[in-house]
Amino acid sequence: MERVVYFSKVSMDSEEVYNLVENYELRFEITRNILSMVQHNFEFIHEFPYITEEGEKGINKVSYVLSIKDKDDESIHGVLDRTASIFVKERDDETGEMKSKPVENTEDIEFYYDVLHEYVAFISRRRFGKSMFNDAFGEMLNECARKKHLKYSFYVESFNLGMSIEEMQEAVKLDKNIRELRITYRPANPDDALIDKAIEAKEKERLKESNATERSIIYKAKGKTNINGGAEIIQDDLKQLVTMNEDIPILDLTQRGYVVVTSVNKNGDVKTTTDTKPFVKITNGLGEFVNTAKKGIQEILRKGNLCD
């Protein structure tokens, strides 16, 4: 059975993001620490509030458990289980009314994490999608680091084929249902394909002087009107993404999630540039998954293979 394999870039947003550009050899030390901190059967819990259709409020607990199938000096092959309550309809015997009832459900995602090269490949599930996996995988790494008293901080973004500034400007301009718009820039957390460009750009990295590792501009609309993405101020803010790191092409930055534009409509539906034009591979069943994952990551790392 053919399955779609997705790829995400695992990046750091702690001070190591700048140290890596100064000394790329640090990636070997960071790799050893990550391999040491990520352990079989590691479990963590995420809590968030919910409201049922009947207006009842509560706290839902989502449990994640990591199982490691194989680990070597550079990578981890494993499975991440996500257990959470899903709400199903059930008729109340006393009142005869339909009510929502929580039922525990577990979804699992198999992944291959190339720790040294900072990419993770995975096969998503219906109730455990790409964005949920990215968030959970980043949270898992952060929880592992905290447990080992390491000051690392990670985020995970979907790897894609990239967008030009013009494409992002046009997409925002044409979207007439935006209630919230966020433009985010992060300094490049280099991989093998990007390190030379990152070194060239390091003296021009405008965010470095502030010691910040993320810059976001947020627009919100309240009342009945939506955001006008074609407005000059928004279009200019998008142009600024080019000058934030002049020596690295914008396609490289958008591919790896260093530049992200996120919009939210009135229903809370989220669209993001990281989900546009995803980079995927097809595997013939789980038995071929690791091989497909390795080939996909090698293709990503081949210098200039996607941007030329």
PDB file of C-alpha atoms in Angstrom:
ATOM      1  CA  MET A   1       0.000   0.000   0.000  1.00  0.00           C
ATOM      2  CA  GLU A   2       1.428   3.348  -1.042  1.00  0.00           C
ATOM      3  CA  ARG A   3       1.766   6.000   1.671  1.00  0.00           C
ATOM      4  CA  VAL A   4       2.758   9.675   1.532  1.00  0.00           C
ATOM      5  CA  VAL A   5       5.921  10.580   3.456  1.00  0.00           C
ATOM      6  CA  TYR A   6       6.171  14.167   4.695  1.00  0.00           C
ATOM      7  CA  PHE A   7       9.344  15.951   5.768  1.00  0.00           C
ATOM      8  CA  SER A   8       9.906  18.640   8.396  1.00  0.00           C
ATOM      9  CA  LYS A   9      12.893  20.748   9.399  1.00  0.00           C
ATOM     10  CA  VAL A  10      13.871  20.514  13.068  1.00  0.00           C
ATOM     11  CA  SER A  11      15.431  23.815  14.119  1.00  0.00           C
ATOM     12  CA  MET A  12      16.668  25.429  17.310  1.00  0.00           C
ATOM     13  CA  ASP A  13      15.422  28.769  18.596  1.00  0.00           C
ATOM     14  CA  SER A  14      17.796  28.994  21.540  1.00  0.00           C
ATOM     15  CA  GLU A  15      21.171  30.780  21.436  1.00  0.00           C
ATOM     16  CA  GLU A  16      22.735  27.781  19.657  1.00  0.00           C
ATOM     17  CA  VAL A  17      21.144  29.011  16.430  1.00  0.00           C
ATOM     18  CA  TYR A  18      23.804  31.751  16.295  1.00  0.00           C
ATOM     19  CA  ASN A  19      26.588  29.560  17.681  1.00  0.00           C
ATOM     20  CA  LEU A  20      26.041  27.005  14.908  1.00  0.00           C
ATOM     21  CA  VAL A  21      26.687  29.577  12.216  1.00  0.00           C
ATOM     22  CA  GLU A  22      29.842  30.716  13.992  1.00  0.00           C
ATOM     23  CA  ASN A  23      31.024  27.123  14.486  1.00  0.00           C
ATOM     24  CA  TYR A  24      29.185  24.531  12.408  1.00  0.00           C
ATOM     25  CA  GLU A  25      31.174  21.730  14.046  1.00  0.00           C
ATOM     26  CA  LEU A  26      28.969  22.226  17.131  1.00  0.00           C
ATOM     27  CA  ARG A  27      26.321  20.159  15.343  1.00  0.00           C
ATOM     28  CA  PHE A  28      28.190  16.984  16.313  1.00  0.00           C
ATOM     29  CA  GLU A  29      28.039  17.865  20.026  1.00  0.00           C
ATOM     30  CA  ILE A  30      24.386  18.869  19.735  1.00  0.00           C
ATOM     31  CA  THR A  31      23.624  15.609  17.911  1.00  0.00           C
ATOM     32  CA  ARG A  32      25.221  13.550  20.685  1.00  0.00           C
ATOM     33  CA  ASN A  33      23.226  15.434  23.325  1.00  0.00           C
ATOM     34  CA  ILE A  34      19.943  14.991  21.456  1.00  0.00           C
ATOM     35  CA  LEU A  35      20.560  11.266  20.966  1.00  0.00           C
ATOM     36  CA  SER A  36      21.303  10.968  24.674  1.00  0.00           C
ATOM     37  CA  MET A  37      18.273  12.930  25.861  1.00  0.00           C
ATOM     38  CA  VAL A  38      15.676  11.214  23.614  1.00  0.00           C
ATOM     39  CA  GLN A  39      14.877   7.941  25.371  1.00  0.00           C
ATOM     40  CA  HIS A  40      12.586   4.986  24.698  1.00  0.00           C
ATOM     41  CA  ASN A  41       9.194   5.162  26.481  1.00  0.00           C
ATOM     42  CA  PHE A  42       9.541   8.891  27.143  1.00  0.00           C
ATOM     43  CA  GLU A  43       6.084  10.268  27.955  1.00  0.00           C
ATOM     44  CA  PHE A  44       4.706  13.772  28.309  1.00  0.00           C
ATOM     45  CA  ILE A  45       1.236  15.285  28.665  1.00  0.00           C
ATOM     46  CA  HIS A  46      -0.235  18.386  27.067  1.00  0.00           C
ATOM     47  CA  GLU A  47      -3.382  19.989  28.501  1.00  0.00           C
ATOM     48  CA  PHE A  48      -5.798  22.342  26.776  1.00  0.00           C
ATOM     49  CA  PRO A  49      -9.339  23.611  27.487  1.00  0.00           C
ATOM     50  CA  TYR A  50     -12.383  22.547  25.461  1.00  0.00           C
ATOM     51  CA  ILE A  51     -16.084  23.392  25.180  1.00  0.00           C
ATOM     52  CA  THR A  52     -18.642  20.783  24.072  1.00  0.00           C
ATOM     53  CA  GLU A  53     -21.542  21.531  21.742  1.00  0.00           C
ATOM     54  CA  GLU A  54     -23.702  21.686  24.869  1.00  0.00           C
ATOM     55  CA  GLY A  55     -21.481  24.460  26.271  1.00  0.00           C
ATOM     56  CA  GLU A  56     -19.812  22.321  28.918  1.00  0.00           C
ATOM     57  CA  LYS A  57     -16.212  23.298  29.675  1.00  0.00           C
ATOM     58  CA  GLY A  58     -13.378  20.994  30.598  1.00  0.00           C
ATOM     59  CA  ILE A  59      -9.664  20.254  30.297  1.00  0.00           C
ATOM     60  CA  ASN A  60      -8.550  17.684  27.774  1.00  0.00           C
ATOM     61  CA  LYS A  61      -5.289  15.846  28.414  1.00  0.00           C
ATOM     62  CA  VAL A  62      -3.292  14.627  25.450  1.00  0.00           C
ATOM     63  CA  SER A  63      -0.692  11.997  26.240  1.00  0.00           C
ATOM     64  CA  TYR A  64       2.324  11.333  24.032  1.00  0.00           C
ATOM     65  CA  VAL A  65       4.552   8.261  24.296  1.00  0.00           C
ATOM     66  CA  LEU A  66       7.754   7.774  22.325  1.00  0.00           C
ATOM     67  CA  SER A  67       8.839   4.289  21.250  1.00  0.00           C
ATOM     68  CA  ILE A  68      12.274   3.879  19.686  1.00  0.00           C
ATOM     69  CA  LYS A  69      12.692   1.111  17.124  1.00  0.00           C
ATOM     70  CA  ASP A  70      16.297   1.855  16.231  1.00  0.00           C
ATOM     71  CA  LYS A  71      18.943   4.416  17.108  1.00  0.00           C
ATOM     72  CA  ASP A  72      22.458   4.928  15.729  1.00  0.00           C
ATOM     73  CA  ASP A  73      25.082   7.684  15.927  1.00  0.00           C
ATOM     74  CA  GLU A  74      23.103  10.046  13.711  1.00  0.00           C
ATOM     75  CA  SER A  75      19.429   9.100  13.693  1.00  0.00           C
ATOM     76  CA  ILE A  76      16.361   7.766  15.484  1.00  0.00           C
ATOM     77  CA  HIS A  77      13.659   5.567  13.977  1.00  0.00           C
ATOM     78  CA  GLY A  78      10.605   5.452  16.180  1.00  0.00           C
ATOM     79  CA  VAL A  79       6.900   5.840  16.754  1.00  0.00           C
ATOM     80  CA  LEU A  80       5.086   8.663  18.541  1.00  0.00           C
ATOM     81  CA  ASP A  81       1.718   7.727  20.064  1.00  0.00           C
ATOM     82  CA  ARG A  82      -0.894  10.397  20.688  1.00  0.00           C
ATOM     83  CA  THR A  83      -3.750   9.509  23.052  1.00  0.00           C
ATOM     84  CA  ALA A  84      -6.587  11.985  23.435  1.00  0.00           C
ATOM     85  CA  SER A  85     -10.321  12.079  23.929  1.00  0.00           C
ATOM     86  CA  ILE A  86     -12.565  12.390  20.916  1.00  0.00           C
ATOM     87  CA  PHE A  87     -16.202  13.319  21.406  1.00  0.00           C
ATOM     88  CA  VAL A  88     -18.970  11.048  20.149  1.00  0.00           C
ATOM     89  CA  LYS A  89     -22.725  11.475  20.319  1.00  0.00           C
ATOM     90  CA  GLU A  90     -24.702   9.319  22.723  1.00  0.00           C
ATOM     91  CA  ARG A  91     -28.367   9.492  23.731  1.00  0.00           C
ATOM     92  CA  ASP A  92     -29.045  10.090  27.414  1.00  0.00           C
ATOM     93  CA  ASP A  93     -31.295   7.300  28.731  1.00  0.00           C
ATOM     94  CA  GLU A  94     -33.003   9.588  31.230  1.00  0.00           C
ATOM     95  CA  THR A  95     -33.624  12.703  29.143  1.00  0.00           C
ATOM     96  CA  GLY A  96     -33.593  11.199  25.663  1.00  0.00           C
ATOM     97  CA  GLU A  97     -31.279  13.987  24.504  1.00  0.00           C
ATOM     98  CA  MET A  98     -28.132  13.506  22.449  1.00  0.00           C
ATOM     99  CA  LYS A  99     -24.997  14.435  24.380  1.00  0.00           C
ATOM    100  CA  SER A 100     -21.302  14.496  23.642  1.00  0.00           C
ATOM    101  CA  LYS A 101     -19.263  11.847  25.397  1.00  0.00           C
ATOM    102  CA  PRO A 102     -15.440  11.688  25.474  1.00  0.00           C
ATOM    103  CA  VAL A 103     -13.885   8.448  24.227  1.00  0.00           C
ATOM    104  CA  GLU A 104     -10.153   7.829  24.464  1.00  0.00           C
ATOM    105  CA  ASN A 105      -8.427   7.363  21.108  1.00  0.00           C
ATOM    106  CA  THR A 106      -4.796   6.617  20.214  1.00  0.00           C
ATOM    107  CA  GLU A 107      -3.117   7.468  16.910  1.00  0.00           C
ATOM    108  CA  ASP A 108       0.498   6.609  16.118  1.00  0.00           C
ATOM    109  CA  ILE A 109       2.982   8.131  13.693  1.00  0.00           C
ATOM    110  CA  GLU A 110       6.111   6.350  12.552  1.00  0.00           C
ATOM    111  CA  PHE A 111       9.036   8.698  11.987  1.00  0.00           C
ATOM    112  CA  TYR A 112      12.670   8.744  10.955  1.00  0.00           C
ATOM    113  CA  TYR A 113      14.647  11.570  12.583  1.00  0.00           C
ATOM    114  CA  ASP A 114      18.014  12.396  11.020  1.00  0.00           C
ATOM    115  CA  VAL A 115      19.396  14.160  14.083  1.00  0.00           C
ATOM    116  CA  LEU A 116      22.685  15.267  12.530  1.00  0.00           C
ATOM    117  CA  HIS A 117      21.059  16.837   9.481  1.00  0.00           C
ATOM    118  CA  GLU A 118      18.009  18.099  11.419  1.00  0.00           C
ATOM    119  CA  TYR A 119      15.163  16.607   9.385  1.00  0.00           C
ATOM    120  CA  VAL A 120      12.330  14.297  10.369  1.00  0.00           C
ATOM    121  CA  ALA A 121      10.280  12.216   7.932  1.00  0.00           C
ATOM    122  CA  PHE A 122       6.893  10.780   8.892  1.00  0.00           C
ATOM    123  CA  ILE A 123       3.555   9.390   7.738  1.00  0.00           C
ATOM    124  CA  SER A 124       0.624  11.359   9.125  1.00  0.00           C
ATOM    125  CA  ARG A 125      -2.716  10.037  10.387  1.00  0.00           C
ATOM    126  CA  ARG A 126      -6.272  11.318   9.965  1.00  0.00           C
ATOM    127  CA  ARG A 127      -6.473  12.442  13.592  1.00  0.00           C
ATOM    128  CA  PHE A 128      -2.755  13.122  13.926  1.00  0.00           C
ATOM    129  CA  GLY A 129      -1.932  15.418  11.027  1.00  0.00           C
ATOM    130  CA  LYS A 130       1.177  17.239   9.875  1.00  0.00           C
ATOM    131  CA  SER A 131       0.813  20.364  11.988  1.00  0.00           C
ATOM    132  CA  MET A 132      -0.100  18.339  15.076  1.00  0.00           C
ATOM    133  CA  PHE A 133       2.933  16.105  14.577  1.00  0.00           C
ATOM    134  CA  ASN A 134       5.254  19.097  14.099  1.00  0.00           C
ATOM    135  CA  ASP A 135       3.995  20.675  17.315  1.00  0.00           C
ATOM    136  CA  ALA A 136       4.164  17.395  19.233  1.00  0.00           C
ATOM    137  CA  PHE A 137       7.631  16.482  17.981  1.00  0.00           C
ATOM    138  CA  GLY A 138       9.008  19.899  18.894  1.00  0.00           C
ATOM    139  CA  GLU A 139       7.344  19.713  22.308  1.00  0.00           C
ATOM    140  CA  MET A 140       8.746  16.211  22.830  1.00  0.00           C
ATOM    141  CA  LEU A 141      12.279  17.426  22.114  1.00  0.00           C
ATOM    142  CA  ASN A 142      11.839  20.398  24.443  1.00  0.00           C
ATOM    143  CA  GLU A 143      10.521  18.185  27.237  1.00  0.00           C
ATOM    144  CA  CYS A 144      13.429  15.778  26.774  1.00  0.00           C
ATOM    145  CA  ALA A 145      15.884  18.691  26.940  1.00  0.00           C
ATOM    146  CA  ARG A 146      14.295  20.059  30.117  1.00  0.00           C
ATOM    147  CA  LYS A 147      14.463  16.646  31.765  1.00  0.00           C
ATOM    148  CA  LYS A 148      18.193  16.447  30.984  1.00  0.00           C
ATOM    149  CA  HIS A 149      18.754  20.085  32.073  1.00  0.00           C
ATOM    150  CA  LEU A 150      19.851  21.103  28.586  1.00  0.00           C
ATOM    151  CA  LYS A 151      19.080  24.681  27.543  1.00  0.00           C
ATOM    152  CA  TYR A 152      18.070  23.687  24.034  1.00  0.00           C
ATOM    153  CA  SER A 153      14.810  24.883  22.523  1.00  0.00           C
ATOM    154  CA  PHE A 154      13.355  23.475  19.294  1.00  0.00           C
ATOM    155  CA  TYR A 155      10.622  24.131  16.782  1.00  0.00           C
ATOM    156  CA  VAL A 156       9.536  21.996  13.825  1.00  0.00           C
ATOM    157  CA  GLU A 157       8.156  23.283  10.511  1.00  0.00           C
ATOM    158  CA  SER A 158       7.047  21.416   7.394  1.00  0.00           C
ATOM    159  CA  PHE A 159       9.616  21.392   4.605  1.00  0.00           C
ATOM    160  CA  ASN A 160       8.151  22.596   1.320  1.00  0.00           C
ATOM    161  CA  LEU A 161       9.175  23.738  -2.150  1.00  0.00           C
ATOM    162  CA  GLY A 162       9.300  27.370  -1.086  1.00  0.00           C
ATOM    163  CA  MET A 163       7.530  30.583  -2.042  1.00  0.00           C
ATOM    164  CA  SER A 164       8.781  33.862  -3.450  1.00  0.00           C
ATOM    165  CA  ILE A 165       7.919  37.178  -1.815  1.00  0.00           C
ATOM    166  CA  GLU A 166       5.734  37.938  -4.838  1.00  0.00           C
ATOM    167  CA  GLU A 167       3.793  34.697  -4.349  1.00  0.00           C
ATOM    168  CA  MET A 168       3.246  35.450  -0.656  1.00  0.00           C
ATOM    169  CA  GLN A 169       2.185  39.023  -1.396  1.00  0.00           C
ATOM    170  CA  GLU A 170      -0.310  37.836  -4.011  1.00  0.00           C
ATOM    171  CA  ALA A 171      -1.724  35.094  -1.761  1.00  0.00           C
ATOM    172  CA  VAL A 172      -2.307  37.537   1.098  1.00  0.00           C
ATOM    173  CA  LYS A 173      -3.755  40.131  -1.266  1.00  0.00           C
ATOM    174  CA  LEU A 174      -6.260  37.689  -2.771  1.00  0.00           C
ATOM    175  CA  ASP A 175      -7.409  36.211   0.537  1.00  0.00           C
ATOM    176  CA  LYS A 176     -10.477  38.221   1.543  1.00  0.00           C
ATOM    177  CA  ASN A 177     -11.271  36.265   4.722  1.00  0.00           C
ATOM    178  CA  ILE A 178      -8.306  37.065   6.966  1.00  0.00           C
ATOM    179  CA  ARG A 179      -9.065  38.062  10.546  1.00  0.00           C
ATOM    180  CA  GLU A 180      -5.539  37.642  11.843  1.00  0.00           C
ATOM    181  CA  LEU A 181      -2.262  37.741   9.928  1.00  0.00           C
ATOM    182  CA  ARG A 182       1.142  36.864  11.353  1.00  0.00           C
ATOM    183  CA  ILE A 183       4.450  37.401   9.525  1.00  0.00           C
ATOM    184  CA  THR A 184       7.288  35.547  11.257  1.00  0.00           C
ATOM    185  CA  TYR A 185      11.023  35.626  10.602  1.00  0.00           C
ATOM    186  CA  ARG A 186      13.634  33.470  12.332  1.00  0.00           C
ATOM    187  CA  PRO A 187      17.393  33.415  11.718  1.00  0.00           C
ATOM    188  CA  ALA A 188      18.565  30.504   9.600  1.00  0.00           C
ATOM    189  CA  ASN A 189      19.384  27.370  11.560  1.00  0.00           C
ATOM    190  CA  PRO A 190      21.677  25.953   8.837  1.00  0.00           C
ATOM    191  CA  ASP A 191      21.772  22.484   7.369  1.00  0.00           C
ATOM    192  CA  ASP A 192      24.469  21.176   5.003  1.00  0.00           C
ATOM    193  CA  ALA A 193      22.784  22.774   1.991  1.00  0.00           C
ATOM    194  CA  LEU A 194      22.501  26.201   3.622  1.00  0.00           C
ATOM    195  CA  ILE A 195      25.605  26.594   5.806  1.00  0.00           C
ATOM    196  CA  ASP A 196      27.750  28.441   3.238  1.00  0.00           C
ATOM    197  CA  LYS A 197      25.019  30.996   2.622  1.00  0.00           C
ATOM    198  CA  ALA A 198      24.388  31.345   6.371  1.00  0.00           C
ATOM    199  CA  ILE A 199      28.085  32.059   6.998  1.00  0.00           C
ATOM    200  CA  GLU A 200      28.047  34.736   4.293  1.00  0.00           C
ATOM    201  CA  ALA A 201      24.957  36.290   5.856  1.00  0.00           C
ATOM    202  CA  LYS A 202      26.000  36.157   9.526  1.00  0.00           C
ATOM    203  CA  GLU A 203      27.457  39.677   9.686  1.00  0.00           C
ATOM    204  CA  LYS A 204      24.274  41.069   8.132  1.00  0.00           C
ATOM    205  CA  GLU A 205      21.884  39.158  10.405  1.00  0.00           C
ATOM    206  CA  ARG A 206      19.819  42.077  11.661  1.00  0.00           C
ATOM    207  CA  LEU A 207      18.078  40.111  14.403  1.00  0.00           C
ATOM    208  CA  LYS A 208      21.298  38.928  16.064  1.00  0.00           C
ATOM    209  CA  GLU A 209      22.077  42.265  17.727  1.00  0.00           C
ATOM    210  CA  SER A 210      18.814  42.063  19.686  1.00  0.00           C
ATOM    211  CA  ASN A 211      19.622  38.544  20.997  1.00  0.00           C
ATOM    212  CA  ALA A 212      16.143  37.546  19.813  1.00  0.00           C
ATOM    213  CA  THR A 213      15.567  34.356  17.843  1.00  0.00           C
ATOM    214  CA  GLU A 214      12.191  35.287  16.354  1.00  0.00           C
ATOM    215  CA  ARG A 215      10.503  38.402  14.998  1.00  0.00           C
ATOM    216  CA  SER A 216       6.767  38.481  14.363  1.00  0.00           C
ATOM    217  CA  ILE A 217       4.430  41.156  13.042  1.00  0.00           C
ATOM    218  CA  ILE A 218       0.768  40.555  13.856  1.00  0.00           C
ATOM    219  CA  TYR A 219      -2.294  42.158  12.281  1.00  0.00           C
ATOM    220  CA  LYS A 220      -5.754  41.619  13.792  1.00  0.00           C
ATOM    221  CA  ALA A 221      -9.175  42.716  12.614  1.00  0.00           C
ATOM    222  CA  LYS A 222     -12.114  43.090  14.984  1.00  0.00           C
ATOM    223  CA  GLY A 223     -15.729  43.839  14.270  1.00  0.00           C
ATOM    224  CA  LYS A 224     -17.193  42.927  10.884  1.00  0.00           C
ATOM    225  CA  THR A 225     -14.291  43.900   8.625  1.00  0.00           C
ATOM    226  CA  ASN A 226     -11.522  41.609   7.465  1.00  0.00           C
ATOM    227  CA  ILE A 227      -7.857  42.432   6.951  1.00  0.00           C
ATOM    228  CA  ASN A 228      -6.924  43.956   3.603  1.00  0.00           C
ATOM    229  CA  GLY A 229      -3.844  41.952   2.647  1.00  0.00           C
ATOM    230  CA  GLY A 230      -3.214  44.239  -0.306  1.00  0.00           C
ATOM    231  CA  ALA A 231      -2.661  47.251   1.954  1.00  0.00           C
ATOM    232  CA  GLU A 232       0.685  48.958   1.428  1.00  0.00           C
ATOM    233  CA  ILE A 233       1.822  48.498   5.040  1.00  0.00           C
ATOM    234  CA  ILE A 234       1.314  44.700   4.865  1.00  0.00           C
ATOM    235  CA  GLN A 235       2.896  44.390   1.426  1.00  0.00           C
ATOM    236  CA  ASP A 236       5.901  46.402   2.677  1.00  0.00           C
ATOM    237  CA  ASP A 237       6.267  44.188   5.750  1.00  0.00           C
ATOM    238  CA  LEU A 238       6.420  41.167   3.454  1.00  0.00           C
ATOM    239  CA  LYS A 239       9.129  42.866   1.367  1.00  0.00           C
ATOM    240  CA  GLN A 240      11.143  43.385   4.547  1.00  0.00           C
ATOM    241  CA  LEU A 241      11.553  39.601   4.815  1.00  0.00           C
ATOM    242  CA  VAL A 242      14.058  39.806   1.955  1.00  0.00           C
ATOM    243  CA  THR A 243      16.285  42.338   3.709  1.00  0.00           C
ATOM    244  CA  MET A 244      16.220  40.533   7.066  1.00  0.00           C
ATOM    245  CA  ASN A 245      18.825  38.091   5.706  1.00  0.00           C
ATOM    246  CA  GLU A 246      19.968  39.353   2.336  1.00  0.00           C
ATOM    247  CA  ASP A 247      22.474  36.618   1.431  1.00  0.00           C
ATOM    248  CA  ILE A 248      20.025  33.719   1.769  1.00  0.00           C
ATOM    249  CA  PRO A 249      17.398  33.393  -0.985  1.00  0.00           C
ATOM    250  CA  ILE A 250      13.826  33.719   0.201  1.00  0.00           C
ATOM    251  CA  LEU A 251      13.011  30.276  -1.244  1.00  0.00           C
ATOM    252  CA  ASP A 252      15.572  28.700   1.101  1.00  0.00           C
ATOM    253  CA  LEU A 253      14.048  30.537   4.049  1.00  0.00           C
ATOM    254  CA  THR A 254      10.441  29.652   3.252  1.00  0.00           C
ATOM    255  CA  GLN A 255      11.308  26.013   2.510  1.00  0.00           C
ATOM    256  CA  ARG A 256      12.666  25.492   6.015  1.00  0.00           C
ATOM    257  CA  GLY A 257      10.154  27.556   7.956  1.00  0.00           C
ATOM    258  CA  TYR A 258      12.459  30.475   8.776  1.00  0.00           C
ATOM    259  CA  VAL A 259       9.964  32.744   7.035  1.00  0.00           C
ATOM    260  CA  VAL A 260       6.316  31.883   7.717  1.00  0.00           C
ATOM    261  CA  VAL A 261       3.131  33.765   6.895  1.00  0.00           C
ATOM    262  CA  THR A 262       0.075  32.539   8.802  1.00  0.00           C
ATOM    263  CA  SER A 263      -3.535  33.644   8.363  1.00  0.00           C
ATOM    264  CA  VAL A 264      -6.619  32.846  10.427  1.00  0.00           C
ATOM    265  CA  ASN A 265     -10.211  33.360   9.242  1.00  0.00           C
ATOM    266  CA  LYS A 266     -13.326  34.104  11.297  1.00  0.00           C
ATOM    267  CA  ASN A 267     -13.925  30.374  11.886  1.00  0.00           C
ATOM    268  CA  GLY A 268     -10.446  29.894  13.318  1.00  0.00           C
ATOM    269  CA  ASP A 269      -9.198  28.010  10.240  1.00  0.00           C
ATOM    270  CA  VAL A 270      -5.447  28.422   9.832  1.00  0.00           C
ATOM    271  CA  LYS A 271      -3.478  28.678   6.587  1.00  0.00           C
ATOM    272  CA  THR A 272       0.304  28.860   6.519  1.00  0.00           C
ATOM    273  CA  THR A 273       2.985  29.104   3.865  1.00  0.00           C
ATOM    274  CA  THR A 274       4.667  25.998   5.316  1.00  0.00           C
ATOM    275  CA  ASP A 275       1.708  23.913   4.094  1.00  0.00           C
ATOM    276  CA  THR A 276       1.963  25.298   0.568  1.00  0.00           C
ATOM    277  CA  LYS A 277       3.636  23.087  -2.038  1.00  0.00           C
ATOM    278  CA  PRO A 278       4.754  20.360   0.404  1.00  0.00           C
ATOM    279  CA  PHE A 279       7.818  18.247  -0.383  1.00  0.00           C
ATOM    280  CA  VAL A 280       6.692  14.627  -0.239  1.00  0.00           C
ATOM    281  CA  LYS A 281       7.781  11.139  -1.279  1.00  0.00           C
ATOM    282  CA  ILE A 282       5.762   7.981  -1.819  1.00  0.00           C
ATOM    283  CA  THR A 283       6.684   4.782  -0.006  1.00  0.00           C
ATOM    284  CA  ASN A 284       5.415   1.307  -0.802  1.00  0.00           C
ATOM    285  CA  GLY A 285       4.339   0.340   2.690  1.00  0.00           C
ATOM    286  CA  LEU A 286       5.954   0.779   6.078  1.00  0.00           C
ATOM    287  CA  GLY A 287       8.651  -1.761   5.249  1.00  0.00           C
ATOM    288  CA  GLU A 288      10.193   0.729   2.798  1.00  0.00           C
ATOM    289  CA  PHE A 289       9.569   3.784   4.956  1.00  0.00           C
ATOM    290  CA  VAL A 290      13.072   4.303   6.388  1.00  0.00           C
ATOM    291  CA  ASN A 291      14.729   3.893   3.003  1.00  0.00           C
ATOM    292  CA  THR A 292      12.296   6.379   1.443  1.00  0.00           C
ATOM    293  CA  ALA A 293      12.879   8.811   4.330  1.00  0.00           C
ATOM    294  CA  LYS A 294      16.670   8.646   3.919  1.00  0.00           C
ATOM    295  CA  LYS A 295      16.465   9.236   0.174  1.00  0.00           C
ATOM    296  CA  GLY A 296      14.138  12.194   0.668  1.00  0.00           C
ATOM    297  CA  ILE A 297      16.459  13.833   3.194  1.00  0.00           C
ATOM    298  CA  GLN A 298      19.458  13.255   0.915  1.00  0.00           C
ATOM    299  CA  GLU A 299      17.563  15.012  -1.861  1.00  0.00           C
ATOM    300  CA  ILE A 300      16.785  17.972   0.386  1.00  0.00           C
ATOM    301  CA  LEU A 301      20.439  18.261   1.407  1.00  0.00           C
ATOM    302  CA  ARG A 302      21.784  18.124  -2.124  1.00  0.00           C
ATOM    303  CA  LYS A 303      23.020  21.670  -2.534  1.00  0.00           C
ATOM    304  CA  GLY A 304      20.755  23.792  -4.705  1.00  0.00           C
ATOM    305  CA  ASN A 305      18.587  20.844  -5.774  1.00  0.00           C
ATOM    306  CA  LEU A 306      15.289  22.574  -5.104  1.00  0.00           C
ATOM    307  CA  CYS A 307      16.124  26.242  -5.542  1.00  0.00           C
ATOM    308  CA  ASP A 308      17.879  26.295  -8.900  1.00  0.00           C
TER     309      ASP A 308
END
